[in-house]
Coordinates of C-alpha atoms and ligand atoms in Angstrom, one line a residue:
M192 CA -11.2 -18.3 11.9
L193 CA -11.5 -17.4 8.1
C194 CA -11.6 -13.9 6.4
L195 CA -12.3 -13.0 2.7
G196 CA -11.2 -9.5 2.3
F197 CA -12.1 -7.3 -0.6
E198 CA -9.7 -4.7 -2.4
S199 CA -10.4 -2.3 -5.1
T200 CA -9.2 1.4 -3.7
A201 CA -7.7 2.1 -7.1
H202 CA -5.7 -0.2 -9.7
T203 CA -6.1 -3.2 -8.4
F204 CA -9.5 -5.7 -7.8
S205 CA -8.0 -8.1 -5.4
C206 CA -9.6 -11.0 -3.3
G207 CA -7.6 -12.5 -0.4
I208 CA -9.0 -15.4 1.8
V209 CA -6.7 -15.3 5.7
E210 CA -6.7 -18.0 8.2
K211 CA -6.5 -16.6 12.2
K212 CA -5.6 -19.2 14.7
A213 CA -4.1 -18.5 17.5
N214 CA -3.3 -14.8 16.8
K215 CA -1.5 -16.3 13.9
G216 CA -1.7 -15.0 10.1
R217 CA -1.9 -17.2 7.3
I218 CA -2.8 -16.2 3.3
I219 CA -4.4 -19.1 1.8
S220 CA -5.7 -17.3 -1.2
D221 CA -5.1 -14.0 -2.7
V222 CA -6.1 -13.4 -6.3
R223 CA -5.4 -10.2 -8.0
R224 CA -6.4 -8.7 -11.4
I225 CA -4.8 -4.5 -12.2
Y226 CA -6.4 -2.1 -14.5
R227 CA -3.5 -0.8 -16.7
P228 CA -4.5 2.3 -18.4
P229 CA -3.2 2.8 -21.9
E230 CA 0.8 3.9 -22.5
G231 CA 1.1 7.4 -21.2
Q232 CA -1.7 7.5 -19.5
G233 CA -2.9 7.5 -15.6
I234 CA -5.6 5.7 -14.0
H235 CA -9.2 6.7 -15.0
P236 CA -11.0 6.0 -12.3
R237 CA -14.5 5.3 -14.3
E238 CA -12.4 2.7 -16.6
A239 CA -10.7 0.8 -13.3
S240 CA -13.9 0.7 -11.7
R241 CA -15.2 -1.0 -14.9
H242 CA -12.9 -3.2 -14.8
H243 CA -13.3 -3.9 -11.1
I244 CA -16.9 -4.9 -12.6
E245 CA -16.2 -7.0 -15.2
C246 CA -13.4 -9.3 -13.6
S247 CA -15.0 -9.1 -9.6
S248 CA -17.1 -12.4 -10.0
H249 CA -14.2 -14.1 -11.6
V250 CA -11.7 -13.1 -9.6
L251 CA -13.8 -14.7 -6.1
A252 CA -14.5 -17.5 -8.0
E253 CA -10.7 -17.6 -8.2
C254 CA -9.8 -17.1 -4.7
L255 CA -12.4 -19.5 -3.6
K256 CA -11.2 -22.2 -6.0
E257 CA -7.8 -21.5 -4.9
A258 CA -8.5 -22.1 -1.5
N259 CA -10.9 -25.2 -1.6
L260 CA -13.3 -23.4 -0.3
T261 CA -16.7 -22.3 -0.3
I262 CA -18.9 -19.2 0.5
R263 CA -20.3 -21.3 3.3
D264 CA -16.8 -21.9 4.6
I265 CA -16.2 -17.7 5.3
D266 CA -16.6 -16.8 8.4
I267 CA -16.2 -12.6 8.3
I268 CA -16.1 -10.4 4.9
S269 CA -13.9 -7.2 4.9
Y270 CA -13.6 -4.4 2.5
A271 CA -11.3 -1.1 1.7
A272 CA -13.6 1.5 2.7
G273 CA -10.9 3.9 1.8
P274 CA -8.6 6.1 0.9
G275 CA -9.2 5.9 -2.8
L276 CA -11.0 6.3 -5.9
G277 CA -14.7 6.9 -5.3
P278 CA -15.9 5.0 -8.3
C279 CA -13.0 2.1 -7.6
L280 CA -13.9 1.8 -3.9
R281 CA -17.4 1.2 -4.7
V282 CA -16.9 -2.1 -6.0
A283 CA -15.6 -3.6 -3.1
G284 CA -17.9 -2.1 -1.2
V285 CA -21.1 -3.3 -2.9
V286 CA -19.4 -6.5 -3.9
A287 CA -19.0 -7.5 -0.4
R288 CA -22.1 -6.4 1.0
T289 CA -24.1 -8.4 -1.5
V290 CA -22.5 -11.2 -0.6
S291 CA -22.7 -10.5 3.3
S292 CA -26.3 -9.8 3.2
Y293 CA -27.1 -12.3 0.9
Y294 CA -25.0 -15.0 2.9
K295 CA -25.6 -13.5 6.6
I296 CA -21.7 -13.4 6.8
P297 CA -20.1 -10.1 9.2
I298 CA -18.8 -7.4 7.2
Y299 CA -16.1 -5.1 8.7
P300 CA -15.1 -1.6 6.4
V301 CA -11.7 -1.3 6.9
N302 CA -8.4 1.1 6.6
H303 CA -6.5 0.6 3.3
A304 CA -3.6 2.2 5.1
I305 CA -3.6 0.0 8.2
G306 CA -4.1 -3.0 6.1
H307 CA -0.9 -1.9 4.7
V308 CA 0.5 -2.0 7.7
E309 CA -0.7 -5.2 9.3
L310 CA -0.4 -7.5 6.8
G311 CA 3.1 -5.8 6.9
K312 CA 3.6 -6.7 10.5
M313 CA 2.2 -10.3 10.2
L314 CA 4.9 -11.3 7.3
T315 CA 7.6 -9.5 8.6
G316 CA 7.3 -10.2 12.3
A317 CA 8.0 -6.6 13.4
K318 CA 7.0 -5.9 16.4
D319 CA 6.7 -1.8 17.3
P320 CA 8.2 0.0 14.1
L321 CA 8.0 2.9 12.8
V322 CA 6.2 2.5 9.5
L323 CA 7.5 4.0 6.6
L324 CA 4.4 3.2 3.7
V325 CA 5.0 4.2 0.2
S326 CA 3.1 3.3 -2.7
G327 CA 0.5 4.9 -5.3
G328 CA -1.6 6.4 -2.2
H329 CA 0.0 7.1 0.2
T330 CA 4.1 8.3 1.5
V331 CA 3.9 8.4 5.2
L332 CA 6.2 8.0 8.3
A333 CA 3.8 6.2 11.1
A334 CA 4.4 4.9 14.6
F335 CA 1.4 3.4 16.5
K336 CA 1.3 5.4 20.4
Q337 CA -1.9 5.5 22.2
K338 CA -4.8 3.8 20.1
K339 CA -3.4 5.1 17.0
W340 CA -0.9 5.2 13.7
R341 CA 0.6 8.6 14.8
I342 CA 1.9 10.9 11.6
F343 CA 5.6 11.5 12.2
G344 CA 6.0 13.0 8.4
E345 CA 4.5 12.6 5.4
T346 CA 4.5 14.4 1.6
L347 CA 3.4 17.6 1.1
D348 CA 2.2 17.3 -2.4
I349 CA 2.4 14.1 -5.0
T350 CA 3.4 10.4 -2.9
L351 CA 6.2 8.7 -4.1
G352 CA 4.4 5.8 -6.2
Q353 CA 3.0 9.2 -7.8
L354 CA 6.3 10.9 -8.6
L355 CA 7.5 7.6 -10.1
D356 CA 4.4 6.8 -12.0
Q357 CA 3.9 10.7 -13.5
F358 CA 7.3 10.7 -14.7
G359 CA 7.5 7.1 -16.3
R360 CA 4.7 8.3 -18.4
S361 CA 6.0 11.3 -19.3
L362 CA 8.0 9.1 -20.7
G363 CA 6.1 7.1 -22.4
F364 CA 5.8 4.2 -20.0
A365 CA 2.4 2.4 -18.9
S366 CA 1.6 3.2 -15.7
P367 CA 2.7 1.5 -12.8
C368 CA 6.2 2.4 -13.8
G369 CA 8.3 2.2 -10.7
K370 CA 9.5 -1.5 -11.5
K371 CA 10.3 0.2 -15.3
I372 CA 12.2 3.1 -13.8
E373 CA 14.4 0.7 -10.8
E374 CA 15.2 -1.6 -14.1
L375 CA 16.4 1.7 -16.2
A376 CA 18.4 3.4 -13.6
L377 CA 20.4 0.3 -12.7
E378 CA 22.3 1.1 -16.2
S379 CA 23.8 4.6 -14.8
E380 CA 25.6 5.3 -12.0
K381 CA 25.6 9.6 -13.4
Y382 CA 23.9 11.6 -10.6
I383 CA 22.0 14.7 -12.3
P384 CA 22.0 17.2 -9.8
L385 CA 17.9 17.8 -8.7
P386 CA 15.8 19.6 -6.3
Y387 CA 15.9 18.2 -2.9
S388 CA 13.3 19.1 -0.7
V389 CA 12.6 18.2 2.8
K390 CA 10.8 20.7 5.0
G391 CA 10.5 19.6 8.1
N392 CA 10.1 16.0 8.5
D393 CA 8.1 15.9 5.2
V394 CA 8.9 16.2 1.9
S395 CA 7.8 18.0 -1.8
F396 CA 8.0 15.6 -4.5
S397 CA 6.6 18.4 -7.1
G398 CA 9.0 20.2 -8.3
L399 CA 11.6 17.2 -8.3
M400 CA 9.2 15.5 -11.1
S401 CA 9.4 18.9 -13.3
A402 CA 13.0 19.1 -12.7
A403 CA 13.5 15.4 -13.6
K404 CA 10.9 15.9 -16.7
K405 CA 13.4 18.4 -18.2
V406 CA 16.7 16.4 -17.8
S407 CA 15.0 12.6 -19.1
K408 CA 17.0 13.4 -22.7
N409 CA 18.9 10.2 -21.3
R410 CA 16.3 8.1 -19.4
Q411 CA 18.6 6.1 -17.5
D412 CA 20.8 9.4 -16.2
A413 CA 17.5 11.0 -15.3
C414 CA 15.9 7.5 -13.7
Y415 CA 18.8 7.2 -12.0
S416 CA 19.2 10.8 -10.3
L417 CA 15.2 10.7 -10.0
Q418 CA 15.5 7.9 -7.5
E419 CA 18.8 8.6 -5.7
T420 CA 17.0 12.3 -4.8
A421 CA 13.7 10.9 -3.8
F422 CA 15.1 7.8 -1.8
A423 CA 17.0 10.0 0.0
M424 CA 14.7 12.6 0.8
I425 CA 12.4 9.9 2.0
G426 CA 16.0 8.6 4.0
E427 CA 16.4 11.6 5.5
A428 CA 13.0 11.9 7.0
T429 CA 12.6 8.2 7.7
E430 CA 15.9 9.0 9.7
R431 CA 15.4 11.6 11.6
A432 CA 12.0 10.0 12.4
L433 CA 13.9 7.0 13.8
S434 CA 16.0 9.3 15.9
F435 CA 12.8 11.2 17.3
T436 CA 10.5 8.1 18.0
E437 CA 13.2 5.7 19.3
K438 CA 11.9 2.7 17.7
K439 CA 14.0 -0.4 17.5
E440 CA 12.4 -1.5 14.2
L441 CA 11.4 0.1 10.7
M442 CA 9.5 -1.6 8.5
V443 CA 8.8 -0.5 4.8
V444 CA 5.5 -1.1 2.8
G445 CA 3.3 0.1 -0.3
G446 CA 4.5 -0.4 -4.0
V447 CA 7.5 1.3 -3.3
A448 CA 8.4 -1.4 -1.2
A449 CA 9.6 -3.5 -4.1
N450 CA 12.2 -1.2 -4.7
R451 CA 15.9 -2.8 -3.8
R452 CA 17.6 0.6 -4.2
L453 CA 15.3 2.2 -1.5
S454 CA 16.2 -0.9 0.8
E455 CA 19.7 -0.7 0.5
M456 CA 19.5 3.0 1.4
L457 CA 17.1 2.1 4.4
R458 CA 19.5 -0.5 5.3
K459 CA 21.9 1.1 5.9
I460 CA 20.2 3.9 8.0
C461 CA 19.1 1.1 10.0
K462 CA 22.4 0.1 10.7
R463 CA 23.4 3.4 11.8
Q464 CA 20.7 3.7 14.3
N465 CA 21.3 0.2 15.7
C466 CA 18.0 -0.8 14.5
K467 CA 16.3 -3.8 12.8
F468 CA 14.9 -3.5 9.4
F469 CA 11.5 -5.0 7.9
V470 CA 10.5 -4.7 4.0
S471 CA 7.2 -6.4 2.8
P472 CA 7.8 -9.3 1.0
I473 CA 7.7 -8.2 -3.1
Q474 CA 4.8 -10.2 -3.0
Y475 CA 2.8 -8.6 -0.8
A476 CA 3.8 -5.2 -0.8
G477 CA 1.5 -3.7 -2.9
D478 CA -2.3 -3.8 -2.9
C479 CA -4.3 -7.0 -2.2
G480 CA -7.0 -8.8 -0.6
S481 CA -4.3 -10.2 1.7
Q482 CA -4.2 -7.1 3.8
I483 CA -7.8 -6.1 3.6
A484 CA -8.8 -9.9 4.9
W485 CA -5.8 -9.7 7.6
T486 CA -7.1 -6.3 9.5
G487 CA -10.7 -7.8 9.0
L488 CA -9.6 -10.2 11.4
L489 CA -7.7 -8.3 13.6
E490 CA -11.1 -6.3 13.8
A491 CA -13.3 -9.1 14.8
S492 CA -11.3 -9.5 17.5
V493 CA -13.0 -6.5 19.0
K494 CA -15.5 -5.9 17.5
K495 CA -18.9 -7.0 16.5
G496 CA -19.8 -6.6 12.1
A497 CA -21.1 -3.2 10.8
K498 CA -24.4 -2.8 9.7
I499 CA -25.2 -2.9 6.4
S500 CA -26.3 0.9 6.6
E501 CA -22.6 1.8 7.8
T502 CA -21.0 -0.2 5.1
F503 CA -20.2 3.1 3.1
V504 CA -16.9 4.0 1.7
R505 CA -14.5 7.3 2.1
Q506 CA -12.1 8.5 -0.6
S507 CA -10.2 10.1 2.2
W508 CA -9.7 8.3 5.3
R509 CA -6.6 9.4 7.6
L510 CA -5.2 6.4 9.4
D511 CA -3.7 8.6 11.8
T512 CA -7.8 8.8 12.3
V513 CA -8.6 5.2 13.0
E514 CA -8.7 4.3 16.4
I515 CA -7.3 0.8 16.9
D516 CA -8.8 -1.4 20.2
Y517 CA -7.0 -5.0 18.5
Ligands
AMP846 P1 -0.1 -0.4 -4.3 O1 -0.9 2.1 -4.4 O2 0.6 0.0 -2.7 O3 -0.2 -0.6 -5.1 O4 1.7 0.3 -4.9 C1 1.8 0.9 -6.9 C2 2.9 1.6 -6.8 O5 4.2 0.8 -5.8 C3 2.7 2.1 -8.1 O6 3.3 3.8 -7.7 C4 4.0 1.5 -8.5 O7 5.5 2.1 -9.4 C5 5.2 1.6 -7.4 N1 6.1 0.8 -7.4 C6 6.1 -1.3 -7.9 N2 7.1 -1.7 -7.7 C7 8.0 -0.8 -7.8 C8 9.2 -0.9 -7.6 N3 10.3 -1.6 -8.2 N4 10.0 0.2 -7.3 C9 9.7 1.6 -7.0 N5 8.3 1.1 -7.1 C10 7.3 0.5 -7.6
MG847 MG1 -1.9 0.8 -1.5

């Protein structure tokens, strides 16, 4: 079975085609265009949605061409119905609905966070992991129990991706800034003390961000100290969740999973906790159509497609509210 997935929750418009055979997934094509705001600025939802509208037909055509398929070969369609920025979400929703109703292809709205988790499992081979999802829109620790991904820790304010992006923008970089901060951090080993805030098993990054902006005269030292502090906080919450849930696997997904220092710290924790470490391949750590396509295929194994009247989008849609039957 072949699924064409559409993603446009925030900065990226992407189409991915995934094949499911004997319960195994294979990515056939994955094409993306990323909206880049001017330097020093964040995502402007209306500008990002305009970008997505303008590139949507090219991305779709390129995705089919890369797969050497036509739309008639596609069995089902899925799109990220939330959570995300309203104007951006609507683009994938409208495109998916249009293609689905014109070509009479069943359609599946899917949760974007579940997309990160499911593609991570498919690509890494993790079976029953504690999941650390760290991205622009999420910072959560989740484990699967009784049909739902239950949350064992999360951010109380901004996400880890937002911390890196907002701090990077204050240095004048263009969003997303995580990679640039990682590169600068490699040039320093001078730790400047910054606020470390873990509350119960949740983390809070807003005080850390304000303090980091004040010490940003030496960029390398500031980036190094910011990463060390934020990742140690995440590490503490992860280690406690591992110990509590007694999971024997940890899987890191989301755009920030691309960070090597974060993986290095988490790997040490896994060694201590006697648990296997999995991290999403860099290419598929961030937002992409393949996540949505693979989740659509999993949904299709237990459900009929949605009615067109049910194909709305939801800006807020927590992953722990999604009931999973597959
Ligand atoms: P997503 O929303 O899953 O696409 O993730 C986007 C987030 O990942 C943004 O906040 C980026 O700054 C962040 N990101 C991407 N690459 C890296 C990296 N190498 N280190 C840290 N954060 C990163
Ligand atoms: Mg994401």
